XYZ file of C-alpha atoms in Angstrom:
353
model
C -25.322 -7.930 -12.302
C -22.097 -6.197 -11.314
C -21.917 -4.478 -7.967
C -20.423 -1.074 -7.237
C -17.414 -0.652 -4.939
C -18.245 0.104 -1.335
C -16.138 2.753 0.377
C -14.960 3.638 3.846
C -14.360 7.353 3.690
C -12.911 7.882 0.225
C -11.239 4.471 0.058
C -12.628 1.570 -1.928
C -12.760 -1.685 0.004
C -10.486 -4.182 -1.744
C -9.647 -7.697 -0.644
C -7.357 -7.703 2.402
C -4.580 -10.110 3.396
C -5.454 -10.026 7.104
C -8.011 -12.711 7.908
C -9.078 -11.283 11.258
C -9.066 -7.600 12.274
C -8.312 -6.158 8.797
C -7.985 -2.375 8.759
C -9.845 -1.497 5.570
C -9.813 2.239 6.292
C -6.040 2.795 6.555
C -3.435 3.280 3.866
C -1.307 0.273 3.003
C 2.205 0.085 4.439
C 4.867 0.416 1.736
C 8.005 -1.360 2.889
C 10.442 -4.060 1.896
C 11.002 -4.817 5.572
C 7.805 -5.765 7.444
C 10.005 -6.984 10.294
C 10.986 -3.446 11.305
C 7.500 -2.007 10.912
C 5.924 -4.698 13.107
C 8.706 -4.270 15.676
C 7.981 -0.529 15.920
C 4.228 -1.169 15.990
C 4.610 -3.620 18.887
C 6.666 -1.044 20.786
C 3.974 1.604 20.275
C 1.340 -0.839 21.496
C 3.444 -1.770 24.565
C 3.369 -5.453 23.592
C 6.700 -6.403 25.170
C 6.085 -10.166 25.302
C 5.012 -10.288 21.668
C 7.996 -8.104 20.751
C 10.377 -10.662 22.287
C 8.852 -13.435 20.180
C 8.908 -11.276 17.034
C 12.560 -10.314 17.557
C 13.509 -13.955 18.057
C 11.604 -14.883 14.895
C 13.623 -12.295 13.008
C 16.919 -13.695 14.324
C 16.033 -17.198 13.133
C 14.948 -15.742 9.774
C 18.281 -13.950 9.330
C 20.235 -17.040 10.372
C 18.458 -19.165 7.756
C 19.809 -16.940 4.975
C 23.345 -18.165 5.679
C 22.501 -21.856 5.979
C 22.666 -24.529 3.329
C 19.307 -25.715 2.064
C 19.699 -28.969 4.029
C 19.886 -27.075 7.340
C 17.665 -24.039 6.770
C 14.281 -25.708 7.520
C 15.109 -25.888 11.222
C 15.830 -22.167 11.523
C 12.901 -21.230 9.274
C 10.489 -23.291 11.331
C 11.547 -21.638 14.582
C 11.119 -18.271 12.888
C 7.540 -19.227 11.970
C 6.924 -20.623 15.462
C 7.990 -17.429 17.227
C 6.137 -15.182 14.775
C 2.999 -17.226 15.467
C 3.530 -16.854 19.212
C 3.758 -13.088 18.719
C 0.416 -13.101 16.915
C -1.289 -15.231 19.568
C -0.021 -12.955 22.347
C -1.112 -9.765 20.553
C -4.600 -11.151 19.970
C -4.926 -12.660 23.441
C -5.339 -16.207 22.128
C -4.738 -18.859 24.783
C -2.379 -21.667 23.846
C -0.224 -24.412 25.298
C 3.532 -24.188 24.791
C 3.987 -27.430 22.836
C 4.112 -27.156 19.063
C 0.871 -29.039 18.423
C 2.120 -30.858 15.331
C 4.271 -33.895 14.639
C 5.395 -35.901 11.624
C 6.518 -39.391 10.714
C 7.163 -41.741 7.820
C 6.683 -45.538 7.881
C 9.987 -47.262 8.544
C 10.262 -49.059 5.194
C 8.440 -46.491 3.067
C 10.275 -44.824 0.220
C 11.112 -41.134 0.420
C 8.087 -39.555 -1.246
C 6.142 -36.496 -0.163
C 2.972 -38.583 0.046
C 4.641 -40.758 2.711
C 5.564 -37.797 4.917
C 2.682 -37.788 7.406
C 1.876 -34.627 9.378
C -0.442 -34.819 12.378
C -2.299 -31.847 13.834
C -2.654 -32.392 17.581
C -5.402 -31.230 19.919
C -3.351 -28.634 21.803
C -0.365 -26.362 21.267
C 0.737 -23.507 19.029
C -0.572 -24.816 15.698
C -4.053 -25.737 17.036
C -4.236 -22.287 18.653
C -3.441 -20.722 15.280
C -6.152 -22.880 13.678
C -8.650 -21.691 16.279
C -7.678 -18.051 15.812
C -8.158 -18.338 12.043
C -11.557 -19.976 12.457
C -10.562 -23.437 11.247
C -11.889 -26.660 12.687
C -9.823 -27.846 15.628
C -8.837 -31.323 16.701
C -10.556 -32.382 19.927
C -10.215 -36.061 20.785
C -8.453 -37.625 17.802
C -5.555 -36.221 15.807
C -5.988 -35.050 12.219
C -3.442 -36.327 9.723
C -2.328 -35.047 6.310
C 0.668 -35.718 4.084
C 3.289 -33.282 2.854
C 2.296 -33.691 -0.782
C -1.296 -32.607 -0.132
C -0.205 -29.683 2.021
C 2.157 -28.344 -0.652
C -0.606 -28.721 -3.257
C -2.531 -26.118 -1.236
C 0.258 -23.501 -1.193
C -0.379 -20.904 -3.939
C 3.183 -19.582 -4.323
C 4.590 -23.042 -5.176
C 1.561 -24.300 -7.099
C 3.227 -23.984 -10.488
C 6.233 -25.949 -9.230
C 3.831 -28.536 -7.771
C 2.071 -29.025 -11.120
C 5.421 -29.465 -12.881
C 6.402 -32.067 -10.283
C 3.084 -33.935 -10.208
C 1.826 -33.595 -13.765
C -1.442 -35.482 -13.211
C -2.506 -33.216 -10.338
C -5.439 -30.911 -11.131
C -4.988 -27.164 -10.938
C -6.331 -25.892 -7.624
C -6.212 -22.093 -7.933
C -8.006 -19.788 -10.377
C -6.432 -16.303 -10.716
C -8.619 -13.262 -10.089
C -8.514 -9.551 -10.862
C -10.090 -6.622 -8.999
C -11.016 -8.674 -5.919
C -13.187 -6.360 -3.836
C -16.372 -5.818 -1.864
C -19.299 -4.279 -3.701
C -22.882 -3.144 -3.117
C -26.095 -3.412 -5.095
C -26.235 -0.610 -7.709
C -29.695 0.423 -6.506
C -29.025 3.395 -4.155
C -31.873 2.240 -1.914
C -30.375 -1.225 -1.423
C -28.116 -2.206 1.466
C -26.856 -5.634 0.420
C -23.162 -6.145 -0.352
C -20.971 -9.066 -1.383
C -17.516 -10.159 -2.552
C -16.850 -9.927 -6.291
C -13.856 -10.475 -8.606
C -13.112 -10.867 -12.297
C -11.782 -14.229 -13.469
C -8.561 -14.198 -15.484
C -9.609 -14.743 -19.153
C -7.502 -17.880 -19.525
C -9.552 -19.585 -16.786
C -12.957 -18.190 -17.740
C -14.595 -21.406 -18.867
C -17.142 -23.746 -17.339
C -14.751 -26.669 -16.958
C -12.570 -24.762 -14.517
C -15.370 -22.867 -12.811
C -17.685 -25.804 -12.183
C -15.582 -26.740 -9.143
C -15.621 -23.399 -7.372
C -17.043 -23.695 -3.831
C -20.818 -23.957 -3.537
C -20.898 -20.668 -1.622
C -19.783 -18.876 -4.818
C -21.277 -18.457 -8.274
C -19.950 -17.235 -11.595
C -21.557 -15.081 -14.270
C -20.671 -13.154 -17.412
C -21.267 -9.515 -18.252
C -20.014 -7.450 -21.205
C -17.864 -10.354 -22.385
C -16.079 -10.796 -19.047
C -16.428 -13.514 -16.437
C -16.858 -12.803 -12.735
C -17.310 -14.696 -9.503
C -19.216 -13.547 -6.449
C -20.085 -14.951 -3.075
C -23.753 -15.875 -2.705
C -24.053 -14.755 0.900
C -24.681 -11.050 1.460
C -24.140 -8.541 4.258
C -25.720 -5.141 4.863
C -23.997 -1.776 4.442
C -25.150 1.712 5.339
C -26.945 4.142 3.061
C -26.386 7.850 2.660
C -25.317 9.947 5.644
C -25.712 7.288 8.305
C -24.753 7.901 11.961
C -21.303 6.760 13.054
C -22.707 3.924 15.177
C -24.468 2.441 12.135
C -21.277 2.707 10.078
C -19.266 0.897 12.754
C -21.818 -1.932 12.864
C -21.652 -2.254 9.076
C -17.842 -2.427 9.193
C -18.096 -5.126 11.858
C -20.382 -7.126 9.562
C -17.845 -6.642 6.761
C -15.064 -8.000 8.996
C -17.059 -11.127 9.875
C -17.988 -11.688 6.230
C -14.377 -11.136 5.144
C -12.898 -13.673 7.591
C -15.084 -16.400 6.041
C -14.328 -15.284 2.493
C -10.547 -15.336 3.055
C -10.524 -19.092 3.594
C -11.377 -19.510 -0.085
C -9.866 -16.359 -1.621
C -6.098 -16.624 -1.108
C -3.116 -14.370 -1.932
C 0.419 -14.466 -3.206
C 2.272 -11.474 -1.779
C 4.612 -9.460 -3.969
C 5.145 -6.112 -5.690
C 1.553 -6.580 -6.822
C -0.571 -8.867 -4.681
C -2.225 -11.689 -6.606
C -5.547 -13.236 -5.576
C -6.966 -16.678 -6.328
C -10.087 -18.672 -5.600
C -9.407 -22.194 -4.378
C -11.403 -24.840 -6.248
C -13.466 -27.316 -4.250
C -12.060 -30.744 -5.130
C -13.101 -33.859 -3.214
C -9.569 -35.284 -3.314
C -8.150 -32.406 -1.246
C -8.180 -33.244 2.502
C -6.598 -29.977 3.777
C -8.864 -27.754 1.650
C -10.341 -25.910 4.641
C -6.947 -24.963 6.066
C -5.550 -21.458 5.716
C -2.181 -20.846 4.088
C -0.543 -19.852 7.382
C -1.366 -23.157 9.075
C -0.369 -25.170 6.006
C 3.017 -23.431 5.675
C 3.632 -23.802 9.423
C 2.871 -27.547 9.363
C 4.843 -28.257 6.184
C 7.933 -26.436 7.448
C 7.663 -28.297 10.755
C 7.930 -31.627 8.926
C 10.912 -30.428 6.892
C 12.580 -29.224 10.100
C 12.058 -32.672 11.647
C 13.761 -34.249 8.655
C 16.646 -31.768 8.855
C 17.154 -32.559 12.527
C 16.373 -36.266 12.852
C 16.594 -37.702 9.330
C 18.997 -35.649 7.185
C 19.383 -38.549 4.766
C 15.623 -38.570 4.246
C 15.642 -34.831 3.538
C 18.507 -35.258 1.084
C 16.539 -37.917 -0.797
C 13.781 -35.344 -1.330
C 16.257 -32.629 -2.298
C 17.968 -34.841 -4.862
C 14.823 -36.614 -6.049
C 11.919 -35.738 -8.320
C 10.527 -33.183 -5.842
C 13.749 -31.184 -5.504
C 12.519 -28.071 -7.309
C 9.231 -28.032 -5.396
C 10.938 -28.390 -2.003
C 13.583 -25.799 -2.861
C 10.961 -23.298 -4.070
C 9.002 -23.772 -0.871
C 12.007 -23.262 1.390
C 13.214 -20.277 -0.646
C 9.915 -18.373 -0.772
C 7.923 -19.462 2.274
C 9.553 -17.030 4.718
C 8.621 -13.883 2.778
C 5.067 -15.125 2.212
C 4.513 -16.309 5.777
C 5.929 -13.194 7.438
C 4.118 -10.812 5.087
C 0.767 -12.387 5.959
C 1.675 -12.699 9.639
C 2.573 -8.989 9.718
C -0.879 -8.171 8.322
C -2.523 -10.449 10.874
C -0.673 -8.835 13.790
C -1.179 -5.187 12.790
C -4.293 -5.283 10.599
C -2.464 -3.420 7.811
C -1.795 -4.415 4.220
C 1.908 -4.618 3.348
C 3.078 -3.836 -0.180
C 6.569 -3.628 -1.587
C 7.249 -0.147 -2.987
C 7.875 0.168 -6.704
C 11.071 1.958 -7.697
C 10.761 4.390 -10.590
C 13.689 4.384 -12.974
C 14.859 7.714 -14.425
């Protein structure tokens, strides 16, 4: 059974890039420069401390454009670090000043992404980001991943990852029309997330590994997924207080859904469902924390082990690493801008005469 789009005012409620505090009711922001919009938004909100961090993040971002690929990870990481600090300040999230992440590689180990260990610590900027996004946090013992597994979980380099590691299973299934819908019965209140599966991936072999909280079904020759859990919406001409409570329930439901439904930002945002594979240790992590941690490790290599970084850049993973460093800034900042402001950011299309 297909659901019908829910609306806030006259606007259909589509999937939103912001994980927390999404503004479903407002128009999307059309801009090729989210930096300037967020800067102006912070000024209007009188968030001077966050504005300082955001401005510094922008300076590091601009500096990275003029650096060689061997040096750019350091500037990119500090851009991500300061943008994250801006978010934490805006949302009132407490955090220690240390970075909360560290990396290493065994002394005699060869230069492979699987040997680049990345440890999430119990306190600092990255753990605070994890807490804000609703991820599990490290309490007494550190949590360790490797760079290969982290990059496997990054949608915008997934194709490069599969070309680099040809035996790796595909992790993301592309979706269309990702949105929130309600039961077609006008007397019903229940709502859920729903999306159409791209026809190429609409077969049981791919869909059998979707998370247990989702299910797939076919209707009129098309394949869809939906989340099993439901939330209640309002009916008819409900009072404003009831509508606000329903929107709050939507926000809570959405923040859980966004851990599994992930975007690639661009002229047209693309959405994917992440498959549930047992061999994927960082599966519960959001894209923002994964990108932050991966860039931190690359920045450590750029600073302390440039020869080790060069071995990656001239080895079998060179395309994957280069794609990540080239595209991560736009993806990270686009999603961070949504998280700070609550707005969706889209790049405007230019009509040709």
